GROMACS .gro file of C-alpha atoms in nm:
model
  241
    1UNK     CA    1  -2.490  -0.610   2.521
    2UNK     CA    2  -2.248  -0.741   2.279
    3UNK     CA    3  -2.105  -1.134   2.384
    4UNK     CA    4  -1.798  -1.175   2.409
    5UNK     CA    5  -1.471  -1.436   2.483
    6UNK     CA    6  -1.476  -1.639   2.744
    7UNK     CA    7  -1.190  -1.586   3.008
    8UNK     CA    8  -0.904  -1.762   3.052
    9UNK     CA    9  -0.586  -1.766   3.261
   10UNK     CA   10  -0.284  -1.634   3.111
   11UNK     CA   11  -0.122  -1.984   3.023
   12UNK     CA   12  -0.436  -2.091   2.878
   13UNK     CA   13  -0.493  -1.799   2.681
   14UNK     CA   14  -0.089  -1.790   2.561
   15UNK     CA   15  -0.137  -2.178   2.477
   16UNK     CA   16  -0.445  -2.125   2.234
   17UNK     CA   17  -0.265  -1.765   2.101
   18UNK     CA   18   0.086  -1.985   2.015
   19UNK     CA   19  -0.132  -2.252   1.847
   20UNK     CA   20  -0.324  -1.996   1.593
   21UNK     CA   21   0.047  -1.900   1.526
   22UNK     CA   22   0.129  -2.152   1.338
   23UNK     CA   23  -0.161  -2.076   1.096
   24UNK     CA   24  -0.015  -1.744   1.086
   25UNK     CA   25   0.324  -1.830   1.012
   26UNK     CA   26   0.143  -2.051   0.725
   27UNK     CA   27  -0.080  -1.798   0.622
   28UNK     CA   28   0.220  -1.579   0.534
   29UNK     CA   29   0.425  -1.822   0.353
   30UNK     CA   30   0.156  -1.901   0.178
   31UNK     CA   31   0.122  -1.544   0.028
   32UNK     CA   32   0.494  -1.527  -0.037
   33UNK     CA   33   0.450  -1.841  -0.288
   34UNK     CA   34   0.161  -1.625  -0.427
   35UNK     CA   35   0.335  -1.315  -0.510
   36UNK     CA   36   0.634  -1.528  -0.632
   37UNK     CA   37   0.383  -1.658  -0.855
   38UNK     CA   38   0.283  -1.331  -0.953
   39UNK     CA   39   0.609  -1.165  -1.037
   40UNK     CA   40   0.652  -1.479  -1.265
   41UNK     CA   41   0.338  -1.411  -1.491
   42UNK     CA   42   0.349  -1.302  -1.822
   43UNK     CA   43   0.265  -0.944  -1.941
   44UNK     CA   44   0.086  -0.844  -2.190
   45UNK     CA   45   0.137  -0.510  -2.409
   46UNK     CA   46  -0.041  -0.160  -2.373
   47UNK     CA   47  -0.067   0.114  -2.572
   48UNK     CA   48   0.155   0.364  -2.436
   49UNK     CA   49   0.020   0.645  -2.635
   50UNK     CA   50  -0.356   0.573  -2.486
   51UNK     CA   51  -0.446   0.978  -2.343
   52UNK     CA   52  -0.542   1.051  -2.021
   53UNK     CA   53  -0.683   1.417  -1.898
   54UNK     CA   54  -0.441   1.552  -1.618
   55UNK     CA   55  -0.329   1.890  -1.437
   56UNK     CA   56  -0.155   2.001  -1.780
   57UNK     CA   57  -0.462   1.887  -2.027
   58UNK     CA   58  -0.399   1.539  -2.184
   59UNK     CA   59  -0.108   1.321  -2.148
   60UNK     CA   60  -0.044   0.978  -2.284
   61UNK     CA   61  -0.013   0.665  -2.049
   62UNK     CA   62   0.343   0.695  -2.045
   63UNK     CA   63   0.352   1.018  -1.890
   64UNK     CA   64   0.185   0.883  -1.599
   65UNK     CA   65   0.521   0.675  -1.500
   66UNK     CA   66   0.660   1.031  -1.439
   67UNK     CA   67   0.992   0.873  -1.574
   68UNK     CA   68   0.945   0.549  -1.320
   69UNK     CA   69   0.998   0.219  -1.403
   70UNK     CA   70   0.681   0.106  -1.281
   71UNK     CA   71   0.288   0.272  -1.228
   72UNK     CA   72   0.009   0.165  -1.005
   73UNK     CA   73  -0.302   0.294  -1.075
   74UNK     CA   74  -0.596   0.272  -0.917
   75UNK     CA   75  -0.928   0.251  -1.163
   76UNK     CA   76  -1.152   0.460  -0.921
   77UNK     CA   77  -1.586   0.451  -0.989
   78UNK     CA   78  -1.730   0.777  -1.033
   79UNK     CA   79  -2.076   0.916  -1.081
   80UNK     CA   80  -2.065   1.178  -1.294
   81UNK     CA   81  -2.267   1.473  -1.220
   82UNK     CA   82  -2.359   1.411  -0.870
   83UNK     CA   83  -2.237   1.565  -0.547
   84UNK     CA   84  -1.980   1.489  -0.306
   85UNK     CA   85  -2.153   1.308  -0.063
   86UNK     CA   86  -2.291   1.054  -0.331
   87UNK     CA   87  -1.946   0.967  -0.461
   88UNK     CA   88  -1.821   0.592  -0.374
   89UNK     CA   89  -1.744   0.516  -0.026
   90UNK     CA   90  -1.565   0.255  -0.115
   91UNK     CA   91  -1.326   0.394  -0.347
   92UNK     CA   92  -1.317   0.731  -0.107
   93UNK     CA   93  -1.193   0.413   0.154
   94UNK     CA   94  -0.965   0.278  -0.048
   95UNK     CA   95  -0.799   0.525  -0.244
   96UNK     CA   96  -0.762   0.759   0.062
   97UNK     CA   97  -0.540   0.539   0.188
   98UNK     CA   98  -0.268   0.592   0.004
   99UNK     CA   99  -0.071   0.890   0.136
  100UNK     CA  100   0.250   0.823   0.184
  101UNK     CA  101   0.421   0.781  -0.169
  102UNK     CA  102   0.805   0.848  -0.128
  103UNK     CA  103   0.854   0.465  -0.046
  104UNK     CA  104   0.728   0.362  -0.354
  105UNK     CA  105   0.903   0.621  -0.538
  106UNK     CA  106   1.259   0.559  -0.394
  107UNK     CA  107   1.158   0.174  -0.583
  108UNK     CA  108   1.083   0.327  -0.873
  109UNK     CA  109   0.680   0.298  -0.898
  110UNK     CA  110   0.470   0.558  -0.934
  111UNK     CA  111   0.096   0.562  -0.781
  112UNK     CA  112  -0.193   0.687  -0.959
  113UNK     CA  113  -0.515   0.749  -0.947
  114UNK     CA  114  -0.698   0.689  -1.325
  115UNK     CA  115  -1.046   0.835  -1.256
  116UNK     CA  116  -1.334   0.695  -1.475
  117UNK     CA  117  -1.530   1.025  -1.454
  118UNK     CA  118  -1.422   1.394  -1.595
  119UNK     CA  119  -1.088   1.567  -1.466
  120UNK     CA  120  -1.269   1.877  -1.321
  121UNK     CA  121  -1.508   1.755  -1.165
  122UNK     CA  122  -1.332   1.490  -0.997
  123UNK     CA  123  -0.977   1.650  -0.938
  124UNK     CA  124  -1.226   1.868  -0.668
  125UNK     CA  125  -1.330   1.561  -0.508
  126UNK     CA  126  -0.929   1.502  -0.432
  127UNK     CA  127  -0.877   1.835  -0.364
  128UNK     CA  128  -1.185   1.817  -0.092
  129UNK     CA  129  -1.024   1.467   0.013
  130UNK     CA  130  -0.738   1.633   0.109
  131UNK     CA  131  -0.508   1.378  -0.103
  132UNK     CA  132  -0.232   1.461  -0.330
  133UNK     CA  133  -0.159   1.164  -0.570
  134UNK     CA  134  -0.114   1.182  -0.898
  135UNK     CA  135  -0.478   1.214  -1.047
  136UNK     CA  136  -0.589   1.167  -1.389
  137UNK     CA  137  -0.911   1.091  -1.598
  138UNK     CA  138  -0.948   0.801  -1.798
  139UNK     CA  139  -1.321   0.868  -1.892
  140UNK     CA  140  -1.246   0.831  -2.286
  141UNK     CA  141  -1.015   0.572  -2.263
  142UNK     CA  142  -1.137   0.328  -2.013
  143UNK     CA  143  -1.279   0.089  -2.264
  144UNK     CA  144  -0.944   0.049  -2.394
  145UNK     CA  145  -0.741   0.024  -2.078
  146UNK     CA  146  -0.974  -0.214  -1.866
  147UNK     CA  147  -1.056  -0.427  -2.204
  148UNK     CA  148  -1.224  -0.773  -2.122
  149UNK     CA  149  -1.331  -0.660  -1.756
  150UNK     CA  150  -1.562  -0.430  -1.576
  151UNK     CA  151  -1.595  -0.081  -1.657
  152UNK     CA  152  -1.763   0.117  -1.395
  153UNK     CA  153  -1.611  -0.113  -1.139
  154UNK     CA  154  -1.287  -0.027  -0.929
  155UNK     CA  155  -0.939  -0.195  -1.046
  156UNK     CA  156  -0.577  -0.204  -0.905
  157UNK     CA  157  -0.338  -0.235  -1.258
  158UNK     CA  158   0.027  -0.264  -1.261
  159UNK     CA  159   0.212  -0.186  -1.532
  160UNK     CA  160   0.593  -0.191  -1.640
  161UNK     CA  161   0.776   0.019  -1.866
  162UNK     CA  162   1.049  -0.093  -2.103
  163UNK     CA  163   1.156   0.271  -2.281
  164UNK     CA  164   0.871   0.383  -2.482
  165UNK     CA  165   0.666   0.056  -2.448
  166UNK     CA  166   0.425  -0.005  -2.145
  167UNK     CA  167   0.306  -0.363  -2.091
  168UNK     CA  168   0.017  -0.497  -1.792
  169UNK     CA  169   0.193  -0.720  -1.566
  170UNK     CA  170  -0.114  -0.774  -1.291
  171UNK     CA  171  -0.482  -0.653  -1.196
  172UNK     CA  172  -0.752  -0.705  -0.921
  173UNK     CA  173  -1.082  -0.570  -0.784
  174UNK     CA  174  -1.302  -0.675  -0.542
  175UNK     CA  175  -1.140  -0.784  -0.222
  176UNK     CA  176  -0.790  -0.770  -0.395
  177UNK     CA  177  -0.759  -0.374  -0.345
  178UNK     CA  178  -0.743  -0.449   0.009
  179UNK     CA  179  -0.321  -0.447  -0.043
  180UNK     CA  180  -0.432  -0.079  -0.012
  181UNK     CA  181  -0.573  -0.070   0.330
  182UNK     CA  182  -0.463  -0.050   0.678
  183UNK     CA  183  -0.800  -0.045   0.852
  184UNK     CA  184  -0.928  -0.454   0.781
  185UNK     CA  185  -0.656  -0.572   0.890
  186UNK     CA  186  -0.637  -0.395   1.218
  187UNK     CA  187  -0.969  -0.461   1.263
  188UNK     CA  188  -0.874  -0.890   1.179
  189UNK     CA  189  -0.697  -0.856   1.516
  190UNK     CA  190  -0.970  -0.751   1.694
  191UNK     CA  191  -1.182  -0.955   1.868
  192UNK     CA  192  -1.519  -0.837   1.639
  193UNK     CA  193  -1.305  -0.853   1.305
  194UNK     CA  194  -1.466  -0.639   1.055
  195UNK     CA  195  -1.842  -0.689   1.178
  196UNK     CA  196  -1.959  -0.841   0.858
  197UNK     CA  197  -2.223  -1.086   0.798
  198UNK     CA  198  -2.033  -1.294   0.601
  199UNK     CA  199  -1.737  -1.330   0.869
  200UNK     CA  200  -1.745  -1.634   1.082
  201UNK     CA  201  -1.809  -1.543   1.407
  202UNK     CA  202  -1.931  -1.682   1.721
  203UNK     CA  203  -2.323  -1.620   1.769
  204UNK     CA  204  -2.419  -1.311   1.964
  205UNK     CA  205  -2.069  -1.079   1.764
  206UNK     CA  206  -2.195  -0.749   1.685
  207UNK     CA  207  -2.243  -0.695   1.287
  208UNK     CA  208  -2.214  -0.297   1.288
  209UNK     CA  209  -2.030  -0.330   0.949
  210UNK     CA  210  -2.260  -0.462   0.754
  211UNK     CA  211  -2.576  -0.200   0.835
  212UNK     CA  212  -2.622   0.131   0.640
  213UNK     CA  213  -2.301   0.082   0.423
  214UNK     CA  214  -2.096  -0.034   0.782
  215UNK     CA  215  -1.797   0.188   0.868
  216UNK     CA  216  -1.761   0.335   0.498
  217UNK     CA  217  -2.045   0.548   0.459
  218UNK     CA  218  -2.188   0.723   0.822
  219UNK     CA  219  -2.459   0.982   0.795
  220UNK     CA  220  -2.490   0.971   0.416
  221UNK     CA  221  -2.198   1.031   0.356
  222UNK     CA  222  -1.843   0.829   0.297
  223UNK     CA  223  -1.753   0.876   0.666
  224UNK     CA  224  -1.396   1.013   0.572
  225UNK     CA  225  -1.525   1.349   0.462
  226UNK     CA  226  -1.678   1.446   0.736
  227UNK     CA  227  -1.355   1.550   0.894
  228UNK     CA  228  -1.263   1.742   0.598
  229UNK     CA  229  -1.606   1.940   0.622
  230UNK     CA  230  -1.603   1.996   0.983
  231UNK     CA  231  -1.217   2.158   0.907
  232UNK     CA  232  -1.423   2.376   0.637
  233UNK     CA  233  -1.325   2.243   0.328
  234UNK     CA  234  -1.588   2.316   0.090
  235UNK     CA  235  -1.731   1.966  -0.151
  236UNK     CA  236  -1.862   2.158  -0.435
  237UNK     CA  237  -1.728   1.940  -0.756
  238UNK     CA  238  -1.949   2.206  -0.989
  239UNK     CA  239  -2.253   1.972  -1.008
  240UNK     CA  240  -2.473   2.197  -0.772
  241UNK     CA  241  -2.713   2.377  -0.988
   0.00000   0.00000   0.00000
């Protein structure tokens, strides 16, 4: 059996919960100075011609603002020729996430996701995902657009567009995508957190997330398409021979 809190009265309990409150109230000033300090960085140009593979054959970078002021796109991994349940768990986690898009429209960004793999082979994977953002390859031209970092690794890239010209304003990976997600921070609240190793947690908390690829990938697969295939969409991306 898993340990857990000790118990407390509800005064006692309400005392400790108002002190941590204050760190939380610091916690999110703190990342208001941050992003301040963001919007204030310099940008650096792009080439808006660079060509991307999307539902009408190639388009250019600029294309993918669909007339927006601003793009998001999210760099997602791919592995190129195998099957569904192979595919990235963490990128199915991440980029799955993002499902509700007028928001972001009605300010005048546009989300996309730049796959680094082929169009058709991958546009089935979001088809079999069940997600409808914008999707695009940016397998010949992901040298250029990630230059100095990465390639093969996932990235979150704003850009900004100024008429014909498109210049990077920001970009993160690792544990910066997590401005996608919903799911770790619910699961912050909770008394287990995330069930990583690396958290620090009293002795005896259960570390379920950090076996067998944790909550992302159940059964051998990224646990997010199970649902689709028990609804009967099929996950043939053409790679079965």
């Amino acid at each position: 059996m898993d340990a857990m809190p000790e118990i407390a009265d509800r005064e006692t309990f309400q005392a400790q919960l108002d002190e941590l409150r204050v760190r939380e109230k610091a916690h999110t000033r703190a990342g208001d100075a941050i992003a301040a300090a963001r919007r204030r960085l310099p940008m650096v140009e792009v080439d808006a011609t660079t060509p991307l593979v999307g539902t009408d054959g190639q388009v250019t970078l600029l294309d993918a603002f669909e007339g927006r002021r601003q793009l998001i796109a999210y760099y997602m991994m791919w592995h190129t020729g195998h099957p569904a349940a192979e595919q990235c768990e963490g990128c199915t986690y991440f980029n799955g996430k993002v499902r509700e898009l007028s928001y972001l429209h009605a300010a005048g960004i546009t989300y996309a996701t730049f796959c680094q793999g082929p169009y058709e082979e991958s546009v089935r994977y979001r088809d079999f995902m069940g997600w409808d953002m914008p999707w695009y390859s940016a397998e010949d031209s992901v040298e250029t657009l990630l230059v100095g970092r990465r390639v093969g690794m996932f990235h979150l890239v704003c850009y900004l567009r100024d008429g014909d010209r498109v210049f990077e304003t920001y970009w993160t990976t690792g544990r910066g995508v997590e401005a996608l997600d919903n799911t770790y921070p619910l699961m912050d609240m909770t008394v287990y957190g995330r069930q990583e190793e690396w958290e620090e947690s009293p002795e005896g908390w259960p570390h379920d997330g950090s076996i067998d690829g944790g909550f992302h990938r159940v059964n051998g697969r990224p646990a997010s398409q199970w649902p689709r295939l028990e609804a009967g969409h099929s996950d043939d991306l053409g790679t079965r021979s």
